[in-house]
CSV table of C-alpha atoms and ligand atoms in Angstrom, one decimal:
chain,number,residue,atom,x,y,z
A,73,UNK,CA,0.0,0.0,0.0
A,74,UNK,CA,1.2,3.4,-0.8
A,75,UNK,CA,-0.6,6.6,-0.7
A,76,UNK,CA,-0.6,9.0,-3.2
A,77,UNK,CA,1.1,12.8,-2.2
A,78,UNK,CA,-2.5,14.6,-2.3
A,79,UNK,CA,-3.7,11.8,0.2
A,80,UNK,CA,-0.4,12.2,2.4
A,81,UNK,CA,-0.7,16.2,2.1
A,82,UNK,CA,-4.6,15.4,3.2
A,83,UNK,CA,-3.4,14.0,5.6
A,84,UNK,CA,-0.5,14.3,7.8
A,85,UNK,CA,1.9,16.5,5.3
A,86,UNK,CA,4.9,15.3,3.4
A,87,UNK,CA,8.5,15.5,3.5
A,88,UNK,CA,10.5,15.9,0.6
A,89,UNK,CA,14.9,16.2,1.7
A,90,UNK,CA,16.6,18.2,-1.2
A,91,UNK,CA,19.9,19.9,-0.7
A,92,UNK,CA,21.9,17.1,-2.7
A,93,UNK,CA,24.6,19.1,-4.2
A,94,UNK,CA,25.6,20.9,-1.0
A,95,UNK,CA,25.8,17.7,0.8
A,96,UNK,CA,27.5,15.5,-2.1
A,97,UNK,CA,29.9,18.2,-1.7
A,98,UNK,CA,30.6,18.5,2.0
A,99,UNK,CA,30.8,14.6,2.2
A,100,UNK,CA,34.1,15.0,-1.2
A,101,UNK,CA,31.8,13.9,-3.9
A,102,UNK,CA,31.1,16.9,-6.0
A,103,UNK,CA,32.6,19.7,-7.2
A,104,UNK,CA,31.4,23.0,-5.3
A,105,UNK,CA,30.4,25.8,-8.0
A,106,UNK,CA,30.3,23.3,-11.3
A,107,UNK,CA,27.8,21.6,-9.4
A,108,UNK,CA,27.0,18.4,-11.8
A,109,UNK,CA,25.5,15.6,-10.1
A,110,UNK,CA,28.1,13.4,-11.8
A,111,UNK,CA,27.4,11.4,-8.8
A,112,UNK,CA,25.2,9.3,-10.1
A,113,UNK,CA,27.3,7.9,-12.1
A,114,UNK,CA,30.9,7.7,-10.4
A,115,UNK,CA,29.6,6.8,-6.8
A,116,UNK,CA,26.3,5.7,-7.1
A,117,UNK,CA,26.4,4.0,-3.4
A,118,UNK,CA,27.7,7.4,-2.2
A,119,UNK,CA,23.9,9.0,-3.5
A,120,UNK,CA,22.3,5.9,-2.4
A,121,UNK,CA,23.4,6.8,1.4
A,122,UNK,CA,22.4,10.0,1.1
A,123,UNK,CA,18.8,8.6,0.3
A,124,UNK,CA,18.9,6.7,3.0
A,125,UNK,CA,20.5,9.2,5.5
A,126,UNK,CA,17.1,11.2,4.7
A,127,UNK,CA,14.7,8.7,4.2
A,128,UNK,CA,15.9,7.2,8.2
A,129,UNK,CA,15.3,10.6,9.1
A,130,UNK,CA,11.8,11.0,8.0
A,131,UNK,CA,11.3,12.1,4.2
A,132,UNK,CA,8.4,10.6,1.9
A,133,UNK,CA,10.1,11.0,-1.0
A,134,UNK,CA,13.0,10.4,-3.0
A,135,UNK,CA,14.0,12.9,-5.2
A,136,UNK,CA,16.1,11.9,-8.1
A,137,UNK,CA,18.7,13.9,-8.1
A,138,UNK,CA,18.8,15.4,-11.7
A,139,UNK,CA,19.2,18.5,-10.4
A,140,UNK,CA,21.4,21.0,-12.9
A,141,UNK,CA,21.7,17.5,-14.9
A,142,UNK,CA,20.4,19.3,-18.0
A,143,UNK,CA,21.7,19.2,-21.6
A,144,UNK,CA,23.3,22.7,-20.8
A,145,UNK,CA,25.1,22.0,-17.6
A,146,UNK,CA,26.3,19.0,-19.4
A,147,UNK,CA,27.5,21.1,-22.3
A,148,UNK,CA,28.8,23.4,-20.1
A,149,UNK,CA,31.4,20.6,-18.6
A,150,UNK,CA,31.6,19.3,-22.5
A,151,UNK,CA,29.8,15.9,-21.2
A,152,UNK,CA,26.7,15.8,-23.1
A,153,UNK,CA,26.6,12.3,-24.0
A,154,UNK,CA,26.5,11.9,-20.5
A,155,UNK,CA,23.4,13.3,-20.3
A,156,UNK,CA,20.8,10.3,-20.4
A,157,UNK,CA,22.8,7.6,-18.7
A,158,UNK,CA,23.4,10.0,-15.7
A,159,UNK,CA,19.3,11.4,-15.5
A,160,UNK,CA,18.2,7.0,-15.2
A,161,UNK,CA,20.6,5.9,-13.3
A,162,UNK,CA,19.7,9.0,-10.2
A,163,UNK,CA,16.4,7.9,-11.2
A,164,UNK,CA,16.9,4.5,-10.9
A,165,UNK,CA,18.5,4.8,-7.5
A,166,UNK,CA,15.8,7.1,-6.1
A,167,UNK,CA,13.2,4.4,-6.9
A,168,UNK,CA,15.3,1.7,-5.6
A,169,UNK,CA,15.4,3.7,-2.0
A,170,UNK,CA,12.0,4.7,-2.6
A,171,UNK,CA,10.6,0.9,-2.6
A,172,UNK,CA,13.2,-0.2,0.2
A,173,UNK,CA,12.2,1.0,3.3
A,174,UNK,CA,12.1,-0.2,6.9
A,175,UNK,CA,9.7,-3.0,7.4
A,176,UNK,CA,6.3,-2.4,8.3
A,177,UNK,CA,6.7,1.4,6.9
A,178,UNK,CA,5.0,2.6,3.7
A,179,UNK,CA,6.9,2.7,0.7
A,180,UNK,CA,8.1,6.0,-0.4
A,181,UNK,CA,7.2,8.4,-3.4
A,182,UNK,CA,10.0,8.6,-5.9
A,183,UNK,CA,10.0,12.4,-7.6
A,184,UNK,CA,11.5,13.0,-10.9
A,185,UNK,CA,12.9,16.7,-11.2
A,186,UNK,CA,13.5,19.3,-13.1
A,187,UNK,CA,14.7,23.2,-12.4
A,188,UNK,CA,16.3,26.1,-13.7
A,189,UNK,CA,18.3,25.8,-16.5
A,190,UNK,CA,20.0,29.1,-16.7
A,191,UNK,CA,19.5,29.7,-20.4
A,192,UNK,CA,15.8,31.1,-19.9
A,193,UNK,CA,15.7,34.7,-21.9
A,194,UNK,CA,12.6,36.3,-21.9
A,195,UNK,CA,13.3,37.9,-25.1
A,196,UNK,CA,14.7,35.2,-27.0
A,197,UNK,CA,11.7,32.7,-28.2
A,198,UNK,CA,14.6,30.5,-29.4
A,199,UNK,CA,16.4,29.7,-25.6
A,200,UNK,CA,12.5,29.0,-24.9
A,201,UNK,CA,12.5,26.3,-26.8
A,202,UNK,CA,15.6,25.0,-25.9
A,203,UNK,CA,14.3,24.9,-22.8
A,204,UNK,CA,10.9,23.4,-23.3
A,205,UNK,CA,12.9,20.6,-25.2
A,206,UNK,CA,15.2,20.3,-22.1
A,207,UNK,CA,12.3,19.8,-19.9
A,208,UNK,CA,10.9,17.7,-22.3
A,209,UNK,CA,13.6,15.1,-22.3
A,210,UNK,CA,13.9,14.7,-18.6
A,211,UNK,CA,10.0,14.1,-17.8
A,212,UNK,CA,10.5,11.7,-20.4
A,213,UNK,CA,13.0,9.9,-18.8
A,214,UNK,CA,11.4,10.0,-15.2
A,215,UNK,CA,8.0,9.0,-16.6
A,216,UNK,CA,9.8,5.9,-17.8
A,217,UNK,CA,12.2,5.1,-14.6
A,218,UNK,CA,8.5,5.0,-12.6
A,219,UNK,CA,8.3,8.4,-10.7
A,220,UNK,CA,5.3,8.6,-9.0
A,221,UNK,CA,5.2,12.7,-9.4
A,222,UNK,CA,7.2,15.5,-10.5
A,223,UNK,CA,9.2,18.0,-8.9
A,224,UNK,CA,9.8,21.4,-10.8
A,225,UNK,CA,11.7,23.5,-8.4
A,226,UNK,CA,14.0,26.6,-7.8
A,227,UNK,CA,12.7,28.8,-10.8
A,228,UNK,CA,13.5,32.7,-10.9
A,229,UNK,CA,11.9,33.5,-14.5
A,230,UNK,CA,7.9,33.0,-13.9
A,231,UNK,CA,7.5,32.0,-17.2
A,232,UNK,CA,10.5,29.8,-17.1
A,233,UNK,CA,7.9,28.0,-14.4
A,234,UNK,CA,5.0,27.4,-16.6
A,235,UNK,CA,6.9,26.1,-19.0
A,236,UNK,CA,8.3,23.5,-16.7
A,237,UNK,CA,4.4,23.2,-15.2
A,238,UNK,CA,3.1,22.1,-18.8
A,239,UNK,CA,5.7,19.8,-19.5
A,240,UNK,CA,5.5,18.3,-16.4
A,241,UNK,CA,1.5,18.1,-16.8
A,242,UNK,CA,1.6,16.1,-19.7
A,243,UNK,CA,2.4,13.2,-17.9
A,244,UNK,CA,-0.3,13.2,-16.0
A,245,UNK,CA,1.3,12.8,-12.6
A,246,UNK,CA,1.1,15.3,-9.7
A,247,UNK,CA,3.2,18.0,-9.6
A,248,UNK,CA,5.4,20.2,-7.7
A,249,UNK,CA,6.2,23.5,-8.4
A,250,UNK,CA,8.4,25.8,-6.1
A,251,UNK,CA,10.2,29.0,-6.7
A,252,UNK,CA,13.0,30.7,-6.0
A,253,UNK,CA,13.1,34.8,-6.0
A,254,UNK,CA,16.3,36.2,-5.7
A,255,UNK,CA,17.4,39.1,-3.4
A,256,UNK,CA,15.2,41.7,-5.2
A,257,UNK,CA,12.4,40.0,-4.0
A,258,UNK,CA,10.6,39.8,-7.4
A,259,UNK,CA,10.9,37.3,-10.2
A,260,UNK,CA,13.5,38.1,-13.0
A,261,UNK,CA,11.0,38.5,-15.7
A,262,UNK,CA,8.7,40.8,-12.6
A,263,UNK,CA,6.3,39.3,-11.6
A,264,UNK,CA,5.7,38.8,-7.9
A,265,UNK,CA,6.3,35.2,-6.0
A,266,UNK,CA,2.6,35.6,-5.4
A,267,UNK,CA,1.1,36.0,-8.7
A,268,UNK,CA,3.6,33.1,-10.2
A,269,UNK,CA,2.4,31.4,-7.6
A,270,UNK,CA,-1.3,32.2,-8.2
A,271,UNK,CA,-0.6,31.4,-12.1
A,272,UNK,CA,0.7,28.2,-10.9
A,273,UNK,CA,-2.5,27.0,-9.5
A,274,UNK,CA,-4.7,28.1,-12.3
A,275,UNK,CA,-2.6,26.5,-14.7
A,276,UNK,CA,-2.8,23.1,-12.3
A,277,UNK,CA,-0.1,22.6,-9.9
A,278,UNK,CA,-0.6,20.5,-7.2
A,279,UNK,CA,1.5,22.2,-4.8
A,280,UNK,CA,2.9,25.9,-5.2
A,281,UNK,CA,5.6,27.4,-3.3
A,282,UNK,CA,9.2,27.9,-2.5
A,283,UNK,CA,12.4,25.9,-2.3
A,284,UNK,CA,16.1,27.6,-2.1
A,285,UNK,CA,18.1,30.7,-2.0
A,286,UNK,CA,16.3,32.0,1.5
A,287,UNK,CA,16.9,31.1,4.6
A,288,UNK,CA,13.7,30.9,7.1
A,289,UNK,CA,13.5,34.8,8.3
A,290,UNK,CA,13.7,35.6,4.2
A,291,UNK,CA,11.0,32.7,3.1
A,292,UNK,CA,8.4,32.7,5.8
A,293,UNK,CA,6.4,36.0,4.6
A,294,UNK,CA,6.1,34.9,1.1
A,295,UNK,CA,4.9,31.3,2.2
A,296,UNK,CA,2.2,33.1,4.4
A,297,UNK,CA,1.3,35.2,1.5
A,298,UNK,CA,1.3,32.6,-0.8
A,299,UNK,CA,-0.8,30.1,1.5
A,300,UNK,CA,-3.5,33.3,2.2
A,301,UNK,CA,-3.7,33.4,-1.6
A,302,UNK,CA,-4.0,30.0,-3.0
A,303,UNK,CA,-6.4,26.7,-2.6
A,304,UNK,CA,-4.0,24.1,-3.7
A,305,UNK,CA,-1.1,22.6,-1.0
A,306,UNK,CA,1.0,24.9,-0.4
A,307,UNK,CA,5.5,23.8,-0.1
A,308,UNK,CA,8.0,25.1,1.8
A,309,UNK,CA,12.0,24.4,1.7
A,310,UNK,CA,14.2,27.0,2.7
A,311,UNK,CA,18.0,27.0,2.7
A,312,UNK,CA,19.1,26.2,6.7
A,313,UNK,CA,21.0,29.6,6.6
A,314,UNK,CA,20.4,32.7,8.2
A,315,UNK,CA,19.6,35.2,5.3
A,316,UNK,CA,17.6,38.6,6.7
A,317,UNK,CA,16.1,41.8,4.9
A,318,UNK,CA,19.0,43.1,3.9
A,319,UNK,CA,20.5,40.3,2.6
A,320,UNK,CA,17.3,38.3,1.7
A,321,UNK,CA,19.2,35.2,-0.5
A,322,UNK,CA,22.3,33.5,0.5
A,323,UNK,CA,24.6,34.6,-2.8
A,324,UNK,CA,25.2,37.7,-1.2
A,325,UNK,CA,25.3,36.8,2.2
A,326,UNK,CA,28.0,38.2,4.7
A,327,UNK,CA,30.0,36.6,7.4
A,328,UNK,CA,30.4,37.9,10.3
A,329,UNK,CA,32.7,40.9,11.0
A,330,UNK,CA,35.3,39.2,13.2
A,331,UNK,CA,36.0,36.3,10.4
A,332,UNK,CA,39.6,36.2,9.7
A,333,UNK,CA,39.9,34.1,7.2
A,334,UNK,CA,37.6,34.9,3.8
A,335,UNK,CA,37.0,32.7,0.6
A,336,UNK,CA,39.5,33.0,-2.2
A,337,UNK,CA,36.6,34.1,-4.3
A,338,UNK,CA,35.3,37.1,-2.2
A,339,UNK,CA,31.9,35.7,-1.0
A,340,UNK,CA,30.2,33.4,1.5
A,341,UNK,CA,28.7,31.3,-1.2
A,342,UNK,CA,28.6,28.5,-1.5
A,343,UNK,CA,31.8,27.5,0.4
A,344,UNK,CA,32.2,29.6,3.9
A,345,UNK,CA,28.8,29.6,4.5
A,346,UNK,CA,29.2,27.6,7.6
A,347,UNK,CA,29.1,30.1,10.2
A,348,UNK,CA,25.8,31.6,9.0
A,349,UNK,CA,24.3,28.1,9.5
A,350,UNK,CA,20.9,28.0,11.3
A,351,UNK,CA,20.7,25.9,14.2
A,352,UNK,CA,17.9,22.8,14.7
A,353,UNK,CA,15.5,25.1,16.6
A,354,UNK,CA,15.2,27.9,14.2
A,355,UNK,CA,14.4,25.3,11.5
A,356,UNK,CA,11.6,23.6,13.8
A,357,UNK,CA,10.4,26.8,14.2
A,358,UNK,CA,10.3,27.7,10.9
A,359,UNK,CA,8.8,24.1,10.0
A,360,UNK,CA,5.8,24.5,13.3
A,361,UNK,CA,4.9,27.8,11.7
A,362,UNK,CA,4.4,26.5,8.3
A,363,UNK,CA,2.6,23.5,9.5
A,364,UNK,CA,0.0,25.4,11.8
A,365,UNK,CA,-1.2,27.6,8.7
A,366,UNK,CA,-1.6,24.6,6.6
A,367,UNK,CA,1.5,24.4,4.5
A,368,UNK,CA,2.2,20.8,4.5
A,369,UNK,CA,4.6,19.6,1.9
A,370,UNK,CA,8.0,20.6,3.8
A,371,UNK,CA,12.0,19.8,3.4
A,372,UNK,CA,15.1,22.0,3.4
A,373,UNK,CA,16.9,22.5,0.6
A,374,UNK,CA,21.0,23.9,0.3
A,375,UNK,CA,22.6,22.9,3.5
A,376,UNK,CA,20.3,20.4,4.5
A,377,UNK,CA,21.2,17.0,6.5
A,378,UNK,CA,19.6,14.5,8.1
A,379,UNK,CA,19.6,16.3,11.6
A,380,UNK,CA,17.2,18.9,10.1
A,381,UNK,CA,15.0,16.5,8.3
A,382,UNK,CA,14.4,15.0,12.0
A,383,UNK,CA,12.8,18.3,13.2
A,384,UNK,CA,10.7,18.7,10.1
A,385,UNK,CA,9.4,15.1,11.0
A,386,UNK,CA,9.0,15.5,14.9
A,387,UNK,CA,6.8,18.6,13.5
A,388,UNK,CA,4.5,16.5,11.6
A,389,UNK,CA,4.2,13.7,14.2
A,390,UNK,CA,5.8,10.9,11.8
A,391,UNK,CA,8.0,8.5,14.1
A,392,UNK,CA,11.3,7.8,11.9
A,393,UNK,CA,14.0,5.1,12.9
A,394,UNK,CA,16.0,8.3,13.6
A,395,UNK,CA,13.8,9.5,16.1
A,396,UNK,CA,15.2,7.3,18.6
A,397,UNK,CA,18.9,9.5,18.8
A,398,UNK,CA,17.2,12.7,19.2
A,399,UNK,CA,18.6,14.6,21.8
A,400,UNK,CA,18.4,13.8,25.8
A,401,UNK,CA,20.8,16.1,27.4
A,402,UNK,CA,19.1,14.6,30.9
A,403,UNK,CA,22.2,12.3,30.7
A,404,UNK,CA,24.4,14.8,30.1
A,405,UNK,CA,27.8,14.6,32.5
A,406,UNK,CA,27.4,18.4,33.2
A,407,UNK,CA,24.2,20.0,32.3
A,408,UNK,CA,21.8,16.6,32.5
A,409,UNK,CA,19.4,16.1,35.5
A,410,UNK,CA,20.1,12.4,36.0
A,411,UNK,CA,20.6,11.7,39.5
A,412,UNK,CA,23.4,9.7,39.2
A,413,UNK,CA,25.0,12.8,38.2
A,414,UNK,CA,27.1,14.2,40.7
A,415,UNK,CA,26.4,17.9,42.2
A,416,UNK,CA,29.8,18.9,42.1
A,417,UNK,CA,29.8,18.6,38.2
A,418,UNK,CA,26.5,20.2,37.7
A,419,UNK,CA,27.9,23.2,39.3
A,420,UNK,CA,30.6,23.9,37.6
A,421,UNK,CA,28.6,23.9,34.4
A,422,UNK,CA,28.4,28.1,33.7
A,423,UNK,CA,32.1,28.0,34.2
A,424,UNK,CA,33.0,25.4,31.8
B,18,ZN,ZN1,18.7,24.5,-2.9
């Protein structure tokens, strides 16, 4: 038995882990700023733990990870013929994880994707289709390696988004689509988040949104906006970074003023963004609030790990293997209340 993701979102809600490329990266199998999931392909059990890592810690689905594994990323690194073995086989490995789950627990949703391609010109009818036919190609393949929806995610041209809604449409599956504003808090081709958003719906997307670029502070207002605004489920997966109105996207985030010791290449992202790292709590938070307005398809996405997929679940009341290590600091040497735990270590706690 496997529910459908309109019967989980009817339901309880459901979790979907993105963040692949930032954690492929931290764990030394993917190049930071190329960012080609060549991982696929050269460490397939490497992608497969990730999965795993997420899908212990609570998420309903698998997301292939196809993301930037376009025709023109793959031209970009001059490995085009690359191109279809590398979409099936993170599709393939997705669905494997997605039908192997703890026993007794229902079988996950396996989610084809597709996002920004970075070629979109508003003006230029031609890059349009280029696009369409790059959308085109990967639903095809997903449609074939059995995804049971569609993902459509991290769009900054609106129009780029309805493209990638139609395609994705045509199969007939349910579908995703979340956006991604950047710091001028307006889509590229301006429109607002809220009327994409709005356009989305009429045009019949499942589940409207955000994913990326904005950390919980930044994301929160539009997903209350967006929710006020729209009938359909309503997604939410911030970056687990601490992005604020000035700064509202984390390309242009700062450090803090007493860092010593700066990136080679003059910015925070995407490789010192470590010390602007949100902790667990602010992402519970973050998760609580969407859930008690209704928004109920939730993950994180850029800088997301297993850790914070645990909170999104403990939010939603879903019992994952993982929920056994959360934290119990009452059998902590120092700080714990045990009472095995001798006074004359509690005390010296504050000074420690
Ligand atoms: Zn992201």
């Amino acid at each position: 038995m496997k529910r459908s993701l309109t019967e989980r979102l009817n339901q309880e809600g459901a979790i979907c882990a993105e963040g692949f490329l930032f954690e492929m990266e931290r764990r030394g199998y993917l190049t930071a700023g190329e960012f080609v999931p060549e991982v696929a392909l050269e460490y397939p059990e490497a992608l497969k733990n990730l999965h795993k890592d997420f899908q212990h810690a609570g998420s309903d689905i698998v997301e292939a990870f196809t993301y930037n594994g376009h025709r023109e990323k793959m031209r970009v690194i001059g490995k085009e013929d690359l191109l279809e073995p590398l979409n099936r086989a993170a599709l393939k490995i997705a669905k494997e994880v997605a039908n192997d789950v703890p026993e007794g627990t229902e079988p996950n949703l396996m989610a084809g994707n597709i996002s920004n391609t970075n070629i979109w010109n508003p003006s230029d009818q031609n890059s349009q289709k280029e696009v369409r036919g790059m959308f085109e190609e990967m639903i095809g393949w997903a449609v074939d390696e059995g995804a049971d929806m569609l993902v459509g995610e991290t769009f900054y041209f609106a129009e780029e988004a309805y493209c990638a809604l139609e395609v994705m449409k045509s199969s007939g599956l349910p579908c995703v689509l979340t956006i991604a504003p950047m710091g001028e808090n307006i889509m590229r081709d301006g429109v607002t988040p809220l009327d994409t958003c709005k356009e989305l719906e009429q045009l019949g997307a499942d589940v409207v949104g955000l994913n990326c670029f904005r950390g919980p502070e930044t994301m929160l207002p539009y997903i209350k906006d967006i929710r006020a605004n729209v009938k359909c489920h309503v997604g939410a997966l911030p970056i687990p970074y601490r992005t604020n109105e000035k700064q509202p996207t984390f390309f242009n985030l700062d450090d803090y003023d007493n860092c010593k010791c700066s990136a080679p290449h003059g910015r925070t992202f995407p490789t010192a963004l470590d010390p602007l790292f949100t902790n667990r709590y602010e992402i519970r938070k973050f998760m609580q609030d969407c859930y008690d307005i209704d928004v109920k398809y939730l993950g994180v996405c850029c800088g997301a790990n297993p850790m914070l997929i645990r909170e999104v679940a403990d939010v939603m009341g879903k019992k994952p293997p993982a929920m056994r290590f959360r934290e119990n600091m009452s059998n902590h040497f120092m700080y714990g209340t045990n009472k095995r735990i001798p006074e004359h270590i509690k005390d010296y706690g504050d000074k420690a």
